[in-house]
Short mmCIF file of N, CA, C and O in Angstrom, two decimals:
data_model
loop_
_atom_site.label_atom_id
_atom_site.label_comp_id
_atom_site.label_asym_id
_atom_site.label_seq_id
_atom_site.Cartn_x
_atom_site.Cartn_y
_atom_site.Cartn_z
N GLN A 1 -7.22 -18.78 3.67
CA GLN A 1 -5.85 -17.96 3.24
C GLN A 1 -6.49 -16.57 3.08
O GLN A 1 -7.60 -16.53 2.40
N VAL A 2 -5.94 -15.22 3.35
CA VAL A 2 -6.29 -14.79 3.49
C VAL A 2 -6.43 -14.13 2.01
O VAL A 2 -5.63 -14.27 1.44
N GLN A 3 -7.80 -12.94 2.08
CA GLN A 3 -7.13 -12.29 0.35
C GLN A 3 -6.68 -11.10 0.54
O GLN A 3 -7.98 -10.75 1.15
N LEU A 4 -6.49 -9.94 -0.14
CA LEU A 4 -6.16 -9.18 -0.42
C LEU A 4 -7.09 -8.32 -1.28
O LEU A 4 -5.77 -8.41 -2.77
N VAL A 5 -7.79 -7.21 -2.40
CA VAL A 5 -8.05 -6.52 -2.54
C VAL A 5 -7.72 -5.32 -3.23
O VAL A 5 -8.25 -4.46 -2.58
N GLU A 6 -7.22 -5.13 -3.39
CA GLU A 6 -6.52 -3.04 -4.28
C GLU A 6 -7.89 -2.53 -5.14
O GLU A 6 -8.58 -2.94 -5.29
N SER A 7 -8.02 -1.08 -4.48
CA SER A 7 -9.18 -0.46 -5.54
C SER A 7 -8.44 0.86 -5.49
O SER A 7 -7.45 1.51 -4.70
N GLY A 8 -8.66 1.69 -6.82
CA GLY A 8 -8.52 3.08 -6.57
C GLY A 8 -7.07 3.77 -7.88
O GLY A 8 -7.04 4.84 -7.71
N GLY A 9 -6.69 3.09 -8.26
CA GLY A 9 -6.18 3.03 -8.91
C GLY A 9 -6.55 4.06 -10.00
O GLY A 9 -7.82 4.23 -9.82
N GLY A 10 -5.96 4.63 -11.15
CA GLY A 10 -6.11 4.60 -12.20
C GLY A 10 -5.39 6.22 -12.48
O GLY A 10 -3.56 6.23 -12.04
N LEU A 11 -6.03 6.78 -13.23
CA LEU A 11 -4.86 8.26 -14.38
C LEU A 11 -5.23 9.57 -13.68
O LEU A 11 -6.08 9.92 -13.32
N VAL A 12 -3.91 10.01 -12.84
CA VAL A 12 -3.62 11.38 -12.19
C VAL A 12 -2.39 12.32 -12.71
O VAL A 12 -1.28 11.68 -13.95
N GLN A 13 -3.11 13.31 -12.81
CA GLN A 13 -1.83 13.97 -13.74
C GLN A 13 -0.44 14.70 -12.77
O GLN A 13 -1.21 14.41 -11.61
N PRO A 14 0.44 14.90 -12.57
CA PRO A 14 1.33 15.69 -11.70
C PRO A 14 0.89 16.59 -11.23
O PRO A 14 0.32 17.05 -11.66
N GLY A 15 1.52 16.01 -9.64
CA GLY A 15 0.81 17.14 -8.67
C GLY A 15 -0.37 16.24 -8.20
O GLY A 15 -0.68 17.48 -7.25
N GLY A 16 -0.87 15.64 -8.82
CA GLY A 16 -2.54 15.34 -8.20
C GLY A 16 -2.23 14.13 -7.03
O GLY A 16 -0.80 13.85 -6.37
N SER A 17 -3.31 14.02 -7.12
CA SER A 17 -3.27 12.80 -5.50
C SER A 17 -4.74 11.24 -5.84
O SER A 17 -5.32 11.62 -6.64
N LEU A 18 -4.11 10.37 -5.22
CA LEU A 18 -5.03 9.48 -5.27
C LEU A 18 -4.80 8.73 -4.36
O LEU A 18 -4.27 9.00 -3.12
N ASN A 19 -5.78 7.84 -3.17
CA ASN A 19 -6.37 7.19 -2.65
C ASN A 19 -6.59 5.47 -3.10
O ASN A 19 -7.54 5.35 -3.24
N LEU A 20 -5.60 4.94 -2.25
CA LEU A 20 -5.30 3.01 -2.31
C LEU A 20 -6.36 2.95 -2.20
O LEU A 20 -5.49 2.90 -0.22
N SER A 21 -7.18 1.73 -1.63
CA SER A 21 -7.53 1.23 -0.66
C SER A 21 -7.56 -0.45 -0.70
O SER A 21 -7.82 -1.08 -1.85
N CYS A 22 -7.33 -1.45 0.76
CA CYS A 22 -7.05 -3.05 0.16
C CYS A 22 -8.24 -3.20 1.30
O CYS A 22 -8.09 -2.57 2.46
N ALA A 23 -8.67 -3.91 1.34
CA ALA A 23 -9.40 -4.91 1.59
C ALA A 23 -9.70 -6.18 2.03
O ALA A 23 -9.30 -6.85 1.17
N ALA A 24 -9.54 -6.45 3.34
CA ALA A 24 -8.87 -7.87 3.37
C ALA A 24 -10.04 -8.63 3.57
O ALA A 24 -10.99 -8.51 3.93
N SER A 25 -9.96 -10.35 3.49
CA SER A 25 -10.92 -10.68 3.82
C SER A 25 -10.95 -11.65 4.77
O SER A 25 -12.12 -12.41 5.02
N THR A 26 -10.66 -11.14 6.25
CA THR A 26 -10.16 -11.51 7.16
C THR A 26 -9.57 -10.40 8.17
O THR A 26 -10.23 -9.50 8.03
N TYR A 27 -10.32 -10.26 8.99
CA TYR A 27 -9.86 -9.38 10.71
C TYR A 27 -8.58 -9.44 10.72
O TYR A 27 -7.10 -10.09 10.68
N ILE A 28 -7.77 -7.83 10.59
CA ILE A 28 -6.41 -7.76 10.66
C ILE A 28 -5.87 -6.65 12.01
O ILE A 28 -5.04 -6.77 12.12
N TYR A 29 -6.66 -7.00 12.90
CA TYR A 29 -6.63 -6.39 14.00
C TYR A 29 -5.31 -7.13 14.40
O TYR A 29 -4.18 -6.62 15.70
N ASN A 30 -5.17 -8.20 14.04
CA ASN A 30 -3.65 -9.91 15.23
C ASN A 30 -2.94 -10.15 13.91
O ASN A 30 -2.23 -9.95 13.86
N ILE A 31 -2.80 -9.10 12.49
CA ILE A 31 -2.06 -8.55 11.64
C ILE A 31 -1.04 -7.45 11.90
O ILE A 31 -1.63 -6.81 11.66
N TYR A 32 0.38 -8.10 12.52
CA TYR A 32 1.17 -6.58 12.90
C TYR A 32 1.53 -5.50 11.50
O TYR A 32 1.42 -5.11 11.60
N PHE A 33 2.33 -6.93 10.64
CA PHE A 33 2.51 -6.35 9.59
C PHE A 33 1.42 -6.12 8.10
O PHE A 33 0.99 -7.46 7.39
N MET A 34 0.83 -4.49 7.27
CA MET A 34 0.69 -4.18 5.93
C MET A 34 1.23 -3.54 6.03
O MET A 34 1.14 -2.44 6.23
N GLY A 35 1.24 -3.49 4.14
CA GLY A 35 1.56 -1.93 4.03
C GLY A 35 1.28 -2.36 2.34
O GLY A 35 0.28 -3.63 1.69
N TRP A 36 2.24 -1.86 1.27
CA TRP A 36 2.39 -1.49 0.41
C TRP A 36 3.65 -1.69 -0.52
O TRP A 36 4.58 -0.87 0.18
N TYR A 37 3.24 -2.00 -1.85
CA TYR A 37 4.92 -2.44 -2.68
C TYR A 37 4.10 -2.00 -4.02
O TYR A 37 2.70 -1.37 -4.32
N ARG A 38 5.55 -1.71 -4.55
CA ARG A 38 5.11 -0.53 -6.27
C ARG A 38 6.55 -1.68 -7.14
O ARG A 38 7.03 -2.11 -7.09
N GLN A 39 5.13 -1.60 -8.27
CA GLN A 39 6.62 -2.14 -9.28
C GLN A 39 6.32 -1.15 -10.36
O GLN A 39 5.38 -1.67 -11.41
N ALA A 40 6.96 -0.87 -10.97
CA ALA A 40 7.63 -0.63 -12.46
C ALA A 40 8.19 -1.24 -13.63
O ALA A 40 6.72 -1.56 -14.50
N SER A 41 8.70 -1.70 -13.04
CA SER A 41 10.20 -2.72 -14.18
C SER A 41 10.06 -3.29 -13.39
O SER A 41 11.58 -2.72 -12.13
N GLY A 42 10.88 -4.86 -13.25
CA GLY A 42 11.77 -5.62 -12.39
C GLY A 42 11.36 -5.91 -11.18
O GLY A 42 10.52 -5.87 -11.08
N LYS A 43 12.11 -5.24 -10.25
CA LYS A 43 12.19 -5.31 -8.51
C LYS A 43 11.22 -4.49 -8.44
O LYS A 43 9.82 -3.88 -9.13
N ARG A 44 9.72 -5.53 -6.48
CA ARG A 44 9.12 -4.28 -6.20
C ARG A 44 9.38 -3.51 -5.30
O ARG A 44 10.41 -4.60 -5.24
N GLU A 45 9.10 -2.94 -5.50
CA GLU A 45 10.34 -1.61 -3.81
C GLU A 45 9.10 -1.75 -3.09
O GLU A 45 7.85 -1.07 -3.59
N LEU A 46 10.07 -1.17 -1.77
CA LEU A 46 8.94 -0.84 -0.54
C LEU A 46 7.97 0.46 -0.66
O LEU A 46 8.97 1.09 -1.29
N VAL A 47 6.76 0.65 -0.84
CA VAL A 47 6.17 2.11 -0.45
C VAL A 47 5.99 2.57 0.78
O VAL A 47 7.05 3.69 1.59
N GLY A 48 5.37 0.88 1.66
CA GLY A 48 5.54 2.20 2.98
C GLY A 48 4.41 0.60 3.93
O GLY A 48 4.06 -0.06 3.39
N TRP A 49 4.57 0.47 5.61
CA TRP A 49 4.31 -0.43 5.89
C TRP A 49 3.85 0.20 7.20
O TRP A 49 3.98 1.51 7.97
N ILE A 50 2.53 -0.20 8.10
CA ILE A 50 2.19 -0.50 8.57
C ILE A 50 2.06 -1.63 9.56
O ILE A 50 1.73 -2.08 9.49
N THR A 51 2.22 -0.96 11.37
CA THR A 51 1.94 -2.41 12.10
C THR A 51 0.49 -2.24 12.74
O THR A 51 -0.14 -1.03 12.17
N SER A 52 0.19 -3.39 13.91
CA SER A 52 -0.52 -2.86 14.46
C SER A 52 -1.56 -2.45 15.04
O SER A 52 -2.51 -1.71 15.71
N ASP A 53 -0.18 -1.74 15.63
CA ASP A 53 0.03 -0.51 16.15
C ASP A 53 0.07 0.99 15.92
O ASP A 53 0.44 1.69 17.65
N GLY A 54 0.49 1.09 14.62
CA GLY A 54 0.33 2.20 14.09
C GLY A 54 1.43 2.96 13.43
O GLY A 54 1.50 4.03 13.46
N ARG A 55 2.33 2.11 13.88
CA ARG A 55 4.31 2.90 13.78
C ARG A 55 3.58 2.20 12.33
O ARG A 55 3.79 1.34 11.42
N THR A 56 4.40 3.83 11.84
CA THR A 56 4.75 3.05 10.10
C THR A 56 6.49 3.61 9.49
O THR A 56 6.95 3.95 10.25
N GLU A 57 6.52 3.02 8.71
CA GLU A 57 7.87 3.11 7.53
C GLU A 57 7.46 3.54 6.39
O GLU A 57 7.07 2.54 5.14
N TYR A 58 8.31 4.36 5.45
CA TYR A 58 8.48 4.82 4.23
C TYR A 58 9.21 4.56 3.10
O TYR A 58 10.18 4.78 3.80
N GLY A 59 9.34 3.94 2.39
CA GLY A 59 10.41 3.92 1.24
C GLY A 59 11.30 5.47 1.37
O GLY A 59 10.16 6.90 1.63
N ASP A 60 12.33 6.07 0.65
CA ASP A 60 12.61 7.26 0.75
C ASP A 60 12.05 7.93 -0.33
O ASP A 60 12.34 9.06 -0.38
N ASP A 61 11.76 7.44 -1.08
CA ASP A 61 10.76 8.42 -2.79
C ASP A 61 9.57 8.49 -2.08
O ASP A 61 9.18 10.22 -2.91
N VAL A 62 9.18 8.23 -1.37
CA VAL A 62 7.63 8.48 -0.96
C VAL A 62 7.62 8.94 0.15
O VAL A 62 6.45 10.03 0.69
N GLU A 63 8.87 9.59 1.57
CA GLU A 63 8.78 9.73 2.26
C GLU A 63 7.74 10.94 2.50
O GLU A 63 7.46 12.33 1.63
N GLY A 64 6.97 11.66 3.12
CA GLY A 64 7.11 13.44 3.06
C GLY A 64 5.68 13.49 1.83
O GLY A 64 4.60 14.90 2.60
N ARG A 65 5.16 12.91 1.38
CA ARG A 65 4.18 12.29 0.23
C ARG A 65 2.61 11.18 0.97
O ARG A 65 2.24 11.59 0.05
N PHE A 66 3.73 10.41 0.37
CA PHE A 66 2.76 8.89 0.91
C PHE A 66 2.07 9.12 2.38
O PHE A 66 2.96 9.30 3.23
N THR A 67 0.48 8.69 2.85
CA THR A 67 0.29 8.33 4.33
C THR A 67 -0.24 6.96 4.87
O THR A 67 -1.03 6.75 3.35
N ILE A 68 0.35 6.11 4.30
CA ILE A 68 -0.47 4.54 4.93
C ILE A 68 -1.89 4.76 6.19
O ILE A 68 -0.79 5.44 6.93
N SER A 69 -2.00 4.65 6.53
CA SER A 69 -3.42 3.81 7.62
C SER A 69 -3.69 2.95 7.38
O SER A 69 -4.11 2.45 6.57
N ARG A 70 -4.63 2.15 8.46
CA ARG A 70 -5.38 0.94 8.52
C ARG A 70 -6.54 1.20 8.80
O ARG A 70 -6.17 2.49 10.58
N ASP A 71 -7.60 0.81 8.67
CA ASP A 71 -8.74 1.05 9.87
C ASP A 71 -8.83 -1.02 10.57
O ASP A 71 -9.78 -1.40 9.55
N ASN A 72 -8.60 -1.28 11.87
CA ASN A 72 -8.92 -2.46 11.76
C ASN A 72 -10.74 -2.72 11.88
O ASN A 72 -11.09 -3.27 12.71
N ALA A 73 -11.48 -2.07 12.51
CA ALA A 73 -13.11 -2.42 12.30
C ALA A 73 -13.43 -2.83 11.01
O ALA A 73 -14.35 -3.40 10.76
N LYS A 74 -12.62 -1.77 9.54
CA LYS A 74 -13.73 -2.18 8.57
C LYS A 74 -12.61 -3.20 8.10
O LYS A 74 -12.72 -3.55 6.36
N ASP A 75 -11.36 -3.57 8.39
CA ASP A 75 -10.18 -4.68 7.74
C ASP A 75 -10.10 -3.71 6.59
O ASP A 75 -9.25 -4.99 5.26
N THR A 76 -9.36 -2.99 6.81
CA THR A 76 -8.72 -2.70 5.40
C THR A 76 -7.90 -1.44 6.25
O THR A 76 -7.08 -0.48 6.62
N VAL A 77 -6.61 -1.30 4.70
CA VAL A 77 -5.47 -0.04 4.94
C VAL A 77 -5.59 0.24 3.37
O VAL A 77 -5.62 0.74 2.89
N ASP A 78 -5.44 1.90 3.77
CA ASP A 78 -5.55 2.97 2.62
C ASP A 78 -4.10 3.34 2.46
O ASP A 78 -2.91 3.79 3.77
N LEU A 79 -3.58 4.03 0.82
CA LEU A 79 -2.99 4.94 1.15
C LEU A 79 -2.71 5.51 0.02
O LEU A 79 -3.32 6.16 -0.97
N GLN A 80 -2.73 6.66 1.05
CA GLN A 80 -3.09 8.38 0.17
C GLN A 80 -1.74 8.74 -0.23
O GLN A 80 -1.15 9.44 0.01
N MET A 81 -1.97 9.20 -2.08
CA MET A 81 -0.36 9.87 -1.90
C MET A 81 -1.10 11.28 -2.75
O MET A 81 -2.13 11.22 -3.37
N ASN A 82 -0.26 12.22 -2.32
CA ASN A 82 -0.12 13.20 -2.63
C ASN A 82 1.09 13.42 -4.09
O ASN A 82 2.13 13.04 -3.64
N SER A 83 0.87 14.57 -3.60
CA SER A 83 2.52 15.04 -4.49
C SER A 83 2.80 14.33 -5.83
O SER A 83 4.25 14.19 -6.25
N LEU A 84 2.06 13.54 -6.60
CA LEU A 84 2.31 12.28 -7.08
C LEU A 84 3.22 13.04 -8.14
O LEU A 84 2.58 14.72 -9.39
N ARG A 85 4.41 11.89 -8.94
CA ARG A 85 5.34 12.20 -9.87
C ARG A 85 5.24 11.33 -10.84
O ARG A 85 4.96 10.25 -11.27
N PRO A 86 5.30 11.62 -12.52
CA PRO A 86 5.38 10.92 -13.48
C PRO A 86 6.35 9.47 -12.86
O PRO A 86 5.99 8.29 -12.94
N GLU A 87 7.25 9.39 -11.80
CA GLU A 87 8.21 8.39 -11.48
C GLU A 87 7.66 7.60 -10.41
O GLU A 87 7.74 6.69 -10.14
N ASP A 88 6.64 7.97 -9.97
CA ASP A 88 5.35 6.97 -9.37
C ASP A 88 4.69 5.97 -9.89
O ASP A 88 3.56 5.15 -9.72
N THR A 89 4.33 6.34 -11.25
CA THR A 89 3.92 5.23 -12.42
C THR A 89 4.32 3.98 -12.01
O THR A 89 5.37 3.57 -12.07
N ALA A 90 3.43 3.05 -11.54
CA ALA A 90 3.93 1.61 -11.11
C ALA A 90 2.36 0.95 -10.84
O ALA A 90 1.12 1.70 -10.79
N VAL A 91 2.47 -0.82 -10.91
CA VAL A 91 1.63 -0.88 -10.53
C VAL A 91 1.78 -1.39 -8.75
O VAL A 91 3.01 -1.71 -8.62
N TYR A 92 0.21 -1.40 -8.05
CA TYR A 92 0.87 -1.40 -6.78
C TYR A 92 -0.02 -2.06 -5.97
O TYR A 92 -0.89 -2.74 -5.88
N TYR A 93 0.32 -2.60 -4.96
CA TYR A 93 0.20 -4.02 -4.54
C TYR A 93 0.04 -3.67 -2.39
O TYR A 93 1.16 -3.58 -2.17
N CYS A 94 -1.05 -4.36 -2.84
CA CYS A 94 -0.88 -4.57 -1.24
C CYS A 94 -0.74 -6.07 -0.23
O CYS A 94 -0.30 -6.43 -0.80
N TYR A 95 0.06 -5.79 0.60
CA TYR A 95 1.03 -5.95 1.18
C TYR A 95 0.62 -7.32 2.52
O TYR A 95 -0.21 -5.94 3.71
N ALA A 96 0.17 -8.79 3.53
CA ALA A 96 0.61 -8.75 4.35
C ALA A 96 1.14 -9.52 5.46
O ALA A 96 1.17 -10.80 4.15
N ASN A 97 1.63 -9.39 6.04
CA ASN A 97 2.79 -10.92 6.65
C ASN A 97 1.29 -11.87 7.25
O ASN A 97 1.61 -11.43 9.12
N TYR A 98 0.72 -12.63 6.97
CA TYR A 98 -0.45 -13.12 7.90
C TYR A 98 -0.29 -14.89 7.64
O TYR A 98 -0.50 -15.66 6.61
N GLN A 99 0.73 -15.15 8.16
CA GLN A 99 1.55 -17.08 7.93
C GLN A 99 1.79 -16.49 6.71
O GLN A 99 1.59 -17.95 6.41
N GLY A 100 2.53 -15.86 6.57
CA GLY A 100 3.15 -15.71 4.96
C GLY A 100 3.32 -14.77 4.73
O GLY A 100 2.19 -14.48 5.71
N PRO A 101 3.58 -13.99 4.28
CA PRO A 101 3.51 -13.17 2.90
C PRO A 101 1.90 -13.88 2.25
O PRO A 101 2.19 -14.55 1.00
N VAL A 102 1.66 -12.52 2.18
CA VAL A 102 -0.27 -12.44 1.08
C VAL A 102 0.16 -11.23 0.38
O VAL A 102 0.06 -10.09 0.75
N TRP A 103 -0.03 -11.41 -0.94
CA TRP A 103 -0.32 -10.34 -1.92
C TRP A 103 -1.55 -9.86 -2.38
O TRP A 103 -2.05 -10.86 -2.76
N GLY A 104 -2.16 -8.82 -2.66
CA GLY A 104 -3.17 -8.80 -3.82
C GLY A 104 -2.37 -8.30 -5.47
O GLY A 104 -1.31 -9.02 -5.43
N GLN A 105 -3.27 -8.40 -6.29
CA GLN A 105 -3.77 -8.70 -7.30
C GLN A 105 -2.68 -7.70 -8.09
O GLN A 105 -2.16 -7.29 -9.19
N GLY A 106 -2.73 -6.68 -7.17
CA GLY A 106 -1.73 -5.19 -7.84
C GLY A 106 -3.05 -3.79 -8.55
O GLY A 106 -4.57 -4.76 -9.03
N THR A 107 -2.75 -2.98 -8.26
CA THR A 107 -3.91 -2.22 -9.04
C THR A 107 -2.78 -0.59 -9.71
O THR A 107 -1.75 -0.77 -9.21
N GLN A 108 -3.35 -0.53 -10.84
CA GLN A 108 -2.21 0.43 -11.52
C GLN A 108 -2.43 1.88 -12.00
O GLN A 108 -3.44 2.23 -11.59
N VAL A 109 -1.73 2.51 -11.46
CA VAL A 109 -1.50 3.59 -11.14
C VAL A 109 -0.47 4.05 -12.68
O VAL A 109 0.53 4.04 -11.82
N THR A 110 -1.30 5.70 -12.51
CA THR A 110 -0.61 6.34 -14.10
C THR A 110 -0.37 8.17 -13.33
O THR A 110 -1.97 8.20 -13.84
N VAL A 111 0.71 7.91 -13.78
CA VAL A 111 0.88 9.53 -13.74
C VAL A 111 1.45 10.72 -14.44
O VAL A 111 2.52 10.31 -15.07
N SER A 112 1.11 11.30 -15.58
CA SER A 112 0.80 11.30 -16.71
C SER A 112 -0.29 12.72 -17.16
O SER A 112 -0.93 12.80 -16.84
N THR A 113 0.58 13.75 -18.06
CA THR A 113 -0.24 14.79 -18.43
C THR A 113 -1.18 14.64 -20.10
O THR A 113 -1.92 14.64 -20.38
#
């Protein structure tokens, strides 16, 4: 079973940037869908995903501010977050569709003064 480990979360001021990284325990070149979700309270919502051929899709709330990229050589998927807002505060989870849904343990992002 593949494992996903997120890193890079923390505290940042509004308007700032953070980069989250997700490291997989297996090769990701053949994992079609990988992405990021977040959960502030209750429902887990889509941040964005990227396919193995580089197509991306983002949630409406982050479109234009966040960018997902993947490095198949390093087996990582990154989430670059710019122009952060207090409402971006959440636990961010890496996701892979690999023989079923696989989730990381999550990393906390807090946007506050």
